[in-house]
Coordinates of C-alpha atoms and ligand atoms in Angstrom, one line a residue:
M1 CA 129.2 116.5 125.8
D2 CA 128.6 112.2 123.3
S3 CA 130.9 110.2 126.4
K4 CA 127.8 108.6 126.9
P5 CA 126.8 105.3 125.5
A6 CA 124.4 105.3 122.6
N7 CA 120.9 104.0 123.0
S8 CA 121.1 101.3 120.7
N9 CA 118.4 99.5 121.7
P10 CA 115.6 102.0 122.5
Q11 CA 112.4 100.2 123.1
G12 CA 114.5 97.0 125.2
N13 CA 117.0 98.2 127.3
R14 CA 115.4 100.5 129.4
E15 CA 117.5 100.4 132.2
Q16 CA 120.5 101.5 131.2
P17 CA 122.8 102.6 134.2
W18 CA 122.9 106.1 133.7
R19 CA 119.6 106.6 132.6
V20 CA 118.8 105.4 136.5
S21 CA 121.5 108.0 137.6
L22 CA 119.8 110.6 135.5
R23 CA 116.7 109.7 137.5
D24 CA 118.5 109.7 140.9
T25 CA 119.8 113.3 140.6
L26 CA 116.6 114.9 140.5
K27 CA 113.8 113.8 142.5
A28 CA 110.4 113.1 140.3
K29 CA 108.8 116.2 142.6
E30 CA 111.4 118.6 141.7
R31 CA 111.3 117.3 138.2
S32 CA 107.3 117.7 137.7
S33 CA 107.3 121.5 139.7
L34 CA 109.9 122.8 136.9
E35 CA 107.7 124.9 134.1
R36 CA 108.1 124.1 130.2
V37 CA 110.4 126.3 128.8
K38 CA 108.5 128.3 126.3
M39 CA 109.2 128.7 122.5
P40 CA 111.0 131.6 121.6
E41 CA 109.3 133.5 119.1
A42 CA 109.7 136.2 116.5
D43 CA 107.1 139.2 117.0
P44 CA 103.8 138.8 115.8
L45 CA 104.1 142.5 113.9
E46 CA 107.6 141.9 112.5
R47 CA 106.9 138.1 111.4
S48 CA 104.0 139.4 109.9
R49 CA 105.9 141.2 107.6
G50 CA 107.5 138.6 105.9
Y51 CA 109.1 135.6 106.0
I52 CA 111.2 134.8 109.0
E53 CA 110.5 131.8 110.9
V54 CA 108.1 132.1 113.7
N55 CA 109.6 129.9 116.4
R56 CA 113.5 130.5 116.8
G57 CA 114.5 127.3 118.6
L58 CA 115.7 126.7 122.0
T59 CA 119.2 127.3 123.2
E60 CA 121.4 124.5 124.5
E61 CA 120.7 125.4 127.9
A62 CA 116.9 125.7 127.5
A63 CA 116.5 122.1 125.7
R64 CA 118.7 120.9 128.6
A65 CA 116.0 122.2 131.5
E66 CA 113.2 121.1 129.1
A67 CA 114.3 117.4 129.6
R68 CA 115.1 117.8 132.8
R69 CA 111.4 117.8 133.2
C70 CA 111.0 114.4 131.7
L71 CA 110.4 112.1 134.4
D72 CA 111.5 108.8 132.5
C73 CA 108.5 106.8 132.8
K74 CA 108.5 103.0 133.2
T75 CA 106.0 102.9 130.6
P76 CA 106.1 105.6 128.4
T77 CA 102.6 106.7 127.8
C78 CA 104.0 109.5 125.2
V79 CA 105.9 106.5 122.7
E80 CA 102.2 105.3 122.4
G81 CA 101.4 108.8 121.3
C82 CA 104.1 108.9 118.4
P83 CA 102.8 107.5 115.3
V84 CA 106.4 105.9 114.6
G85 CA 107.3 105.0 118.2
I86 CA 110.3 107.3 118.8
D87 CA 112.1 106.0 122.2
I88 CA 111.1 110.0 123.6
P89 CA 112.1 109.3 126.9
G90 CA 115.5 107.7 125.5
F91 CA 116.3 110.8 123.3
V92 CA 115.2 113.3 126.3
K93 CA 117.6 111.8 128.7
Q94 CA 120.5 112.0 126.3
I95 CA 119.4 115.8 126.3
E96 CA 119.4 116.3 129.6
A97 CA 122.9 114.9 129.8
G98 CA 123.7 116.9 127.1
N99 CA 124.6 114.2 124.6
F100 CA 122.8 116.1 121.9
G101 CA 124.6 113.8 119.0
E102 CA 123.4 110.5 120.7
A103 CA 120.0 112.2 121.4
V104 CA 119.2 112.9 117.4
K105 CA 120.5 109.1 116.7
V106 CA 117.8 107.5 118.7
I107 CA 115.6 109.9 117.0
K108 CA 116.5 108.7 113.5
E109 CA 116.0 104.9 114.6
A110 CA 112.4 105.9 113.9
N111 CA 112.2 108.9 112.7
A112 CA 114.3 110.0 109.2
F113 CA 113.6 113.6 109.3
P114 CA 113.3 115.4 112.9
A115 CA 114.2 118.6 111.8
V116 CA 111.2 118.7 109.8
C117 CA 108.9 116.9 112.2
G118 CA 109.9 118.9 115.3
R119 CA 108.3 122.0 113.3
V120 CA 105.9 120.8 111.7
C121 CA 104.2 117.0 113.6
P122 CA 100.7 117.8 115.8
Q123 CA 102.6 116.9 119.1
E124 CA 100.3 118.1 120.7
I125 CA 97.5 115.6 119.9
Q126 CA 100.1 112.8 119.2
C127 CA 102.9 112.3 121.9
E128 CA 102.8 115.4 124.0
S129 CA 98.8 114.7 124.6
R130 CA 99.7 111.1 125.9
C131 CA 102.4 112.9 128.1
I132 CA 102.0 111.8 132.0
Y133 CA 101.9 115.3 132.7
T134 CA 98.9 116.0 130.5
E135 CA 97.5 112.5 131.4
K136 CA 97.7 112.3 134.9
M137 CA 98.8 115.7 136.3
K138 CA 96.9 118.1 133.8
K139 CA 100.1 120.2 133.6
D140 CA 102.0 121.2 130.4
A141 CA 103.6 118.1 128.5
V142 CA 107.2 117.9 128.1
A143 CA 108.1 120.1 125.2
I144 CA 108.7 116.9 123.1
G145 CA 108.8 118.2 119.6
N146 CA 110.5 121.4 120.8
L147 CA 113.3 119.3 122.0
E148 CA 112.9 117.1 118.6
R149 CA 113.4 120.1 116.6
F150 CA 116.7 121.3 118.7
V151 CA 118.8 118.1 118.4
A152 CA 118.2 117.9 115.1
D153 CA 119.1 121.7 114.5
Y154 CA 122.3 120.9 116.8
E155 CA 123.3 118.2 114.2
F156 CA 122.7 120.4 110.9
S157 CA 124.7 123.1 112.9
R158 CA 127.7 120.9 113.3
G159 CA 127.2 119.2 109.6
S160 CA 127.4 116.2 111.1
F161 CA 124.1 114.5 109.4
Y162 CA 125.9 113.3 106.2
T163 CA 125.3 109.5 105.6
P164 CA 128.1 108.3 102.9
L165 CA 127.4 106.9 99.4
T166 CA 125.6 104.0 100.2
A167 CA 122.7 103.8 97.1
C168 CA 123.4 101.6 94.0
S169 CA 125.4 98.8 95.6
N170 CA 123.2 96.4 94.4
D171 CA 122.8 97.2 91.1
T172 CA 119.0 97.1 91.5
K173 CA 117.1 99.6 90.4
V174 CA 113.9 101.5 92.4
A175 CA 111.7 104.3 91.1
I176 CA 110.2 106.7 93.6
V177 CA 107.1 108.7 92.3
G178 CA 106.9 112.2 93.7
S179 CA 109.6 113.8 96.6
G180 CA 107.5 114.6 99.3
P181 CA 108.2 113.0 102.7
A182 CA 106.7 109.8 101.8
G183 CA 109.2 109.4 99.3
L184 CA 112.0 110.7 100.5
A185 CA 111.9 108.7 103.3
A186 CA 111.6 105.5 101.5
A187 CA 114.5 106.7 99.5
G188 CA 116.8 107.3 101.9
D189 CA 115.9 103.5 103.1
L190 CA 116.3 102.3 100.3
A191 CA 119.5 103.4 99.7
K192 CA 121.1 102.4 102.4
E193 CA 120.1 99.1 101.8
G194 CA 122.4 99.5 98.6
Y195 CA 119.7 100.5 95.5
C196 CA 120.0 102.5 92.5
V197 CA 117.1 104.8 93.6
T198 CA 115.7 107.8 91.7
V199 CA 113.3 110.0 92.5
F200 CA 110.8 111.2 89.8
E201 CA 109.2 114.6 90.6
A202 CA 106.7 116.3 88.5
L203 CA 107.3 119.8 89.8
H204 CA 110.4 121.8 89.2
E205 CA 110.9 121.9 92.7
L206 CA 111.8 118.9 95.1
G207 CA 110.3 118.2 98.7
G208 CA 106.6 117.8 98.0
V209 CA 104.3 119.8 100.2
L210 CA 107.1 120.7 102.1
K211 CA 108.3 123.2 100.0
Y212 CA 105.3 123.7 97.9
G213 CA 102.2 123.9 100.6
I214 CA 103.9 124.9 104.1
P215 CA 105.2 128.1 103.8
E216 CA 108.9 129.5 105.0
F217 CA 108.3 131.0 108.1
R218 CA 107.2 127.8 109.6
L219 CA 109.5 125.4 107.5
P220 CA 112.2 126.9 106.0
N221 CA 113.0 125.4 103.0
F222 CA 117.0 125.3 103.6
I223 CA 115.8 122.9 106.2
V224 CA 114.0 120.5 103.4
D225 CA 117.1 121.2 100.8
Q226 CA 119.8 119.7 103.4
E227 CA 117.7 116.6 103.7
I228 CA 117.4 116.6 100.2
E229 CA 121.2 117.1 99.7
N230 CA 121.9 114.6 102.3
L231 CA 119.9 111.9 99.9
K232 CA 122.1 113.3 97.1
K233 CA 124.9 112.4 98.8
M234 CA 123.9 108.7 99.4
G235 CA 123.4 108.4 96.1
V236 CA 120.0 108.5 95.6
E237 CA 119.1 110.2 91.7
F238 CA 116.6 113.1 91.1
V239 CA 115.0 113.8 88.0
K240 CA 112.7 117.2 87.9
N241 CA 109.7 118.0 86.1
F242 CA 109.2 114.2 85.1
I243 CA 105.3 113.3 85.5
V244 CA 105.3 108.9 86.2
G245 CA 102.2 108.5 83.9
K246 CA 102.9 110.8 81.6
T247 CA 106.7 111.8 80.6
L248 CA 107.2 108.0 80.9
S249 CA 104.5 105.2 81.6
F250 CA 104.9 102.3 84.4
E251 CA 105.7 99.9 81.4
E252 CA 108.6 102.6 79.7
L253 CA 110.0 103.0 83.1
K254 CA 110.4 98.8 83.5
E255 CA 112.0 98.2 80.4
R256 CA 114.4 100.8 81.4
G257 CA 115.6 98.7 84.2
Y258 CA 113.4 99.5 87.2
K259 CA 112.4 96.7 89.3
A260 CA 110.1 97.9 91.8
F261 CA 107.9 101.0 92.2
F262 CA 107.0 103.2 95.4
V263 CA 103.9 105.5 94.6
G264 CA 104.1 108.8 96.9
S265 CA 102.4 111.2 94.7
G266 CA 100.1 112.9 97.5
A267 CA 96.9 114.0 97.3
G268 CA 97.3 117.2 95.7
L269 CA 93.9 118.0 93.7
P270 CA 92.0 120.6 95.8
N271 CA 88.2 120.3 96.7
F272 CA 85.7 122.8 95.8
M273 CA 82.0 123.6 97.5
N274 CA 80.6 124.0 94.3
I275 CA 78.8 127.1 95.0
P276 CA 77.7 129.8 92.8
G277 CA 80.1 131.9 92.0
E278 CA 82.9 129.7 92.9
N279 CA 84.4 130.2 88.9
Y280 CA 85.1 134.2 89.3
N281 CA 88.5 135.8 89.2
G282 CA 89.9 135.8 92.5
V283 CA 88.3 132.6 93.9
L284 CA 91.4 129.7 94.2
S285 CA 92.3 127.2 95.8
S286 CA 95.0 126.8 99.0
N287 CA 97.4 124.5 96.8
E288 CA 97.0 126.9 93.8
Y289 CA 97.8 129.9 96.1
L290 CA 100.2 128.2 98.0
T291 CA 102.0 126.5 95.2
R292 CA 102.9 130.1 93.3
V293 CA 103.9 132.4 96.6
N294 CA 105.9 129.3 98.0
L295 CA 107.3 128.0 94.5
M296 CA 106.8 130.4 91.9
G297 CA 108.0 133.6 93.2
A298 CA 104.5 135.1 93.1
A299 CA 105.1 137.5 96.1
R300 CA 108.2 138.7 94.9
D301 CA 108.3 141.2 91.9
Y302 CA 107.5 138.8 89.1
D303 CA 105.8 138.1 85.7
T304 CA 102.4 136.6 86.8
P305 CA 102.2 137.7 90.7
V306 CA 99.3 136.0 92.6
Y307 CA 96.4 138.2 93.6
Y308 CA 97.3 140.2 96.6
G309 CA 93.9 141.4 97.8
R310 CA 92.8 143.7 100.3
N311 CA 89.9 141.7 102.0
V312 CA 91.4 137.9 101.9
A313 CA 88.8 135.2 102.9
I314 CA 90.1 131.7 103.6
I315 CA 87.4 128.7 103.3
G316 CA 88.3 126.0 106.0
G317 CA 90.1 125.3 109.3
G318 CA 92.7 123.1 108.8
N319 CA 96.7 123.8 108.6
T320 CA 96.7 124.9 105.1
A321 CA 93.9 127.4 106.0
M322 CA 96.6 128.7 108.6
D323 CA 98.9 128.6 106.5
S324 CA 97.0 130.2 103.6
V325 CA 95.5 133.0 105.9
R326 CA 99.0 134.2 107.5
T327 CA 100.1 133.9 103.8
A328 CA 98.1 136.5 102.6
R329 CA 98.6 138.8 105.8
R330 CA 102.7 138.7 105.1
L331 CA 101.2 139.5 101.7
G332 CA 99.5 143.0 102.7
A333 CA 96.1 141.8 103.1
E334 CA 94.9 144.5 105.7
R335 CA 91.8 142.1 106.5
A336 CA 92.5 138.4 106.5
M337 CA 90.1 135.9 107.7
I338 CA 88.7 132.4 108.3
V339 CA 85.7 131.4 107.3
Y340 CA 84.8 127.9 109.7
R341 CA 82.1 126.5 109.9
R342 CA 82.4 124.9 113.4
S343 CA 84.0 126.3 116.3
F344 CA 87.5 126.4 117.6
D345 CA 86.9 123.4 119.6
E346 CA 86.4 121.6 116.5
M347 CA 89.7 123.4 114.2
P348 CA 91.6 121.0 112.7
A349 CA 94.2 123.2 113.1
R350 CA 97.4 122.5 115.0
K351 CA 96.5 124.5 118.2
E352 CA 100.2 126.3 117.9
E353 CA 99.2 127.7 114.2
I354 CA 95.2 129.2 115.2
K355 CA 97.9 131.0 118.2
H356 CA 100.2 132.5 116.0
A357 CA 97.3 133.4 113.2
L358 CA 95.7 135.2 115.9
E359 CA 98.4 136.7 117.6
E360 CA 99.0 138.3 114.0
G361 CA 95.6 139.5 113.6
I362 CA 93.8 137.0 111.8
E363 CA 90.2 137.1 112.3
F364 CA 88.1 134.1 112.9
L365 CA 84.6 134.1 111.2
N366 CA 83.8 130.9 112.9
L367 CA 80.0 129.1 112.7
N368 CA 79.7 130.2 109.3
T369 CA 80.0 129.2 106.0
P370 CA 80.0 130.8 102.4
V371 CA 77.1 130.0 100.2
E372 CA 77.6 132.5 97.3
Y373 CA 80.3 134.6 95.6
L374 CA 79.2 138.2 93.9
A375 CA 81.4 139.6 91.4
D376 CA 81.7 143.0 89.8
E377 CA 81.3 143.9 86.2
K378 CA 85.0 141.8 85.1
G379 CA 84.0 139.0 86.7
H380 CA 86.0 139.6 89.8
V381 CA 84.8 138.5 93.2
K382 CA 83.6 141.0 95.7
Q383 CA 81.5 139.8 98.1
M384 CA 80.5 136.5 99.5
R385 CA 77.2 135.5 101.2
L386 CA 77.9 133.7 104.2
Q387 CA 75.3 131.7 106.5
R388 CA 75.6 131.5 110.1
M389 CA 75.7 127.9 111.7
E390 CA 75.1 126.0 115.2
L391 CA 76.5 123.2 116.2
G392 CA 74.3 120.2 116.6
E393 CA 74.9 116.5 117.6
P394 CA 78.4 115.2 116.7
D395 CA 79.1 113.5 113.3
E396 CA 80.7 110.7 112.1
S397 CA 84.1 112.5 113.0
G398 CA 82.8 112.6 116.7
R399 CA 82.8 116.6 115.4
R400 CA 79.5 118.3 116.5
K401 CA 77.7 118.8 112.9
P402 CA 77.4 122.3 111.8
V403 CA 73.7 122.9 111.2
P404 CA 72.9 126.6 109.1
K405 CA 70.6 129.0 110.8
E406 CA 67.9 130.2 108.8
G407 CA 67.3 133.4 107.6
S408 CA 71.0 134.4 108.4
E409 CA 72.7 135.0 105.5
Y410 CA 74.6 138.0 105.4
L411 CA 77.2 140.1 102.8
V412 CA 80.8 140.8 104.0
D413 CA 83.4 142.2 101.3
T414 CA 86.6 140.1 99.4
D415 CA 88.5 140.5 96.9
L416 CA 90.2 137.5 97.3
V417 CA 89.2 133.9 98.0
I418 CA 91.4 130.9 99.4
V419 CA 89.0 127.9 99.0
S420 CA 90.8 125.2 101.8
I421 CA 88.6 122.3 102.4
G422 CA 90.7 119.6 102.0
V423 CA 92.2 117.5 99.1
S424 CA 91.9 114.5 96.9
P425 CA 94.5 112.2 95.1
N426 CA 95.7 112.8 91.6
P427 CA 93.6 110.5 89.4
L428 CA 96.7 110.0 86.9
I429 CA 98.1 107.6 88.5
A430 CA 95.5 105.7 88.2
Q431 CA 94.3 106.0 85.3
S432 CA 98.0 105.3 83.8
L433 CA 97.4 101.9 85.3
P434 CA 94.4 100.0 85.0
D435 CA 95.1 97.1 87.5
L436 CA 95.5 99.8 90.1
K437 CA 93.0 99.0 92.7
V438 CA 91.7 102.2 94.2
T439 CA 89.2 103.1 96.6
K440 CA 86.3 105.4 95.8
W441 CA 88.1 108.3 96.7
G442 CA 90.8 107.6 94.6
T443 CA 93.5 106.3 97.6
I444 CA 95.8 103.2 96.3
V445 CA 94.9 100.1 98.2
V446 CA 97.8 98.2 100.0
D447 CA 98.5 95.8 102.4
E448 CA 100.6 95.6 105.5
N449 CA 103.7 96.1 103.4
M450 CA 102.4 98.9 101.4
Q451 CA 102.4 96.7 98.2
S452 CA 99.2 97.4 96.0
S453 CA 97.4 95.2 93.9
I454 CA 99.9 95.3 91.1
P455 CA 103.4 93.0 92.7
G456 CA 105.9 95.4 92.2
L457 CA 104.5 98.4 93.3
F458 CA 104.1 100.3 96.5
A459 CA 102.5 103.1 97.4
G460 CA 102.1 105.3 100.5
G461 CA 101.6 108.7 102.3
D462 CA 98.7 111.1 101.5
I463 CA 98.0 108.7 97.7
V464 CA 96.9 105.6 100.4
R465 CA 95.8 108.4 103.0
G466 CA 94.2 111.0 101.9
G467 CA 95.2 114.1 103.7
A468 CA 96.8 113.2 106.8
T469 CA 100.2 114.0 108.2
V470 CA 104.0 114.4 107.1
I471 CA 105.0 111.7 110.6
L472 CA 102.4 109.4 108.4
A473 CA 103.9 109.9 105.1
M474 CA 107.5 109.2 106.6
G475 CA 106.4 106.5 108.3
D476 CA 104.5 104.9 104.9
G477 CA 107.4 105.6 102.9
R478 CA 110.2 103.6 105.6
R479 CA 107.0 100.6 105.6
A480 CA 107.2 100.7 102.4
A481 CA 111.1 100.5 102.0
R482 CA 111.0 97.4 103.9
G483 CA 108.2 95.8 101.8
I484 CA 110.2 96.5 98.5
H485 CA 113.7 95.3 100.4
A486 CA 111.8 92.0 101.1
F487 CA 110.1 91.9 97.6
L488 CA 113.3 92.2 95.9
S489 CA 115.1 90.0 97.8
G490 CA 112.7 87.1 97.0
Q491 CA 110.8 86.8 100.1
Q492 CA 107.5 88.1 98.9
G493 CA 105.6 87.6 95.7
Ligands
FAD501 P1 103.4 115.4 98.9 O1 104.2 115.8 100.0 O2 102.1 115.7 98.4 O3 104.4 114.9 97.8 C1 103.5 114.4 96.3 C2 104.9 115.0 95.4 O4 105.0 113.6 94.5 C3 104.7 116.4 95.2 O5 105.7 117.0 95.0 C4 104.5 115.7 93.6 O6 103.9 116.8 92.9 C5 104.6 114.4 93.4 N1 103.9 113.9 92.5 C6 102.7 113.7 92.0 N2 102.2 112.9 91.0 C7 103.3 113.0 90.9 C8 103.5 111.8 89.3 N3 102.5 111.3 88.2 N4 105.0 112.1 89.3 C9 106.0 112.5 89.5 N5 105.6 113.2 90.9 C10 104.5 113.3 90.9 N6 101.2 118.0 108.2 C11 101.8 117.7 109.5 O7 102.3 116.4 109.8 N7 101.8 118.9 110.2 C12 101.5 120.1 109.1 O8 101.8 121.1 110.2 C13 101.4 120.2 108.0 N8 100.8 120.9 107.2 C14 100.4 120.8 106.3 C15 100.1 123.0 105.6 C16 99.7 122.8 103.9 C17 99.7 124.1 103.4 C18 99.8 121.4 103.0 C19 99.1 121.3 102.1 C20 99.5 120.0 104.1 C21 100.3 119.9 105.4 N9 100.1 118.8 105.7 C22 100.9 118.9 107.1 C23 100.1 117.4 105.3 C24 101.1 117.0 104.9 O9 102.4 117.9 104.3 C25 101.1 116.0 103.9 O10 100.5 114.9 104.5 C26 102.6 115.2 103.5 O11 103.0 116.1 102.9 C27 102.0 114.0 102.4 O12 103.4 113.9 101.9 P2 103.4 112.7 100.4 O13 104.9 112.4 100.7 O14 102.2 111.5 100.8 O15 102.7 113.8 99.6
SF4_502 FE1 108.8 111.7 129.6 FE2 106.2 112.8 129.4 FE3 107.2 110.5 128.1 FE4 107.1 110.6 131.1 S1 105.2 110.5 129.2 S2 108.6 109.5 130.1 S3 107.8 112.4 131.4 S4 107.7 112.7 127.9

């Protein structure tokens, strides 16, 4: 299967003879007349009763059929749309040729965890939005994300992704704060460079949002666990239940021999709307709800189960809101509602998540915002007062601004409200490092190498960007690893 040469210089050598011959085997016109291969999905009714993964994955035949659609463009605009510049036609053409192992190698030049990104990256606004099919032909893009997931899963199924022990050959200790995608990506690259890497994680589980936020029906835990296992096999050490800045300070870690730090502590502090009634029982943040369900067994038979709710309202329209509302549906909500102040067109959640939510019977109260919650005599929320909105002129984000409609307020019954309107960085790290420069939003200021105002302390992911994406966090982690290597090699500072 893997007999074709590896694409060792994916960006620079786009004219490998075998690629040209592939172009010749099927004319562009025939390729572009092929329909996009659909991702098989679990039945909406069946899946909304449990935690099975919704997208079932492509077969080898289906993946090769989809790869055939790629035109191997001389100027592949899809690559420009990928935040980490994966050689997309390079890996897609390897799939077409049946060289699945080589395909994953091409991806891994730029992306450390393709099984994760193939599942959760918003390809429709990244690479796939820039595919020539979307941009010029007004057809469905090549299913780049589905193909990425296919080869990563192929590699997992073969058990061929394990990397040999590489860490700690140079005796230099580096500490990583947080085990989310930013921290894991930094740890992997630093281990490959021979550093003794320790990842400190505040929670009792590793993986950051990949584990505590994104539910198993979108990203099964075993995918994240396998990546973590791989890092352990490379020699990366993980310490759980350890809050850097509290359990031990950065200074104390320095005294224990850590020569450089990468802070990938994310943005785990939920925002609230500060409207009347937000303190009632039964009003909580998405962070609390998802963490308790995903990480603390609160959905099952547990001492402190999360309140299930019959009429559940989720406030917000992002991925976190979709994950929360679909979780509520799986926990038995009869009416599971999204309350969003704009319309479907402005909704920040992935289109696929919205489609899946609609299939699962989620109700969308778009162009509505809560202005107050009302409680029963025990202080538990029982209703929300909603105000209707209309769209005005575009605001600074480019999206049309929601404008309240006077006199349009009405009451809706609800016994569980989950607020999902964004997150901010936890201030703990900044508080424990007075010299650390942060923005007014509490995000850490870094230079182009991801180094902060404190020499030797690097940062990336949501703690630098605010709530962003998995691929950007991973890209930051890898850039910071290069920065740390340069710093420790004496090329900097
Ligand atoms: P995180 O993943 O937040 O990890 C940070 C880790 O650091 C956490 O485990 C935390 O416990 C730990 N930590 C914090 N402080 C300390 C400390 N002092 N000491 C030790 N450890 C500490 N993005 C997408 O691209 N696609 C999606 O579909 C998507 N869906 C999402 C769904 C949900 C519910 C949420 C919440 C986010 C979603 N995102 C999605 C965003 C994406 O998950 C984040 O942008 C990404 O995880 C950020 O990675 P990170 O490594 O910076 O931080
Ligand atoms: Fe293939 Fe689309 Fe990229 Fe062209 S733009 S190389 S067709 S994925």
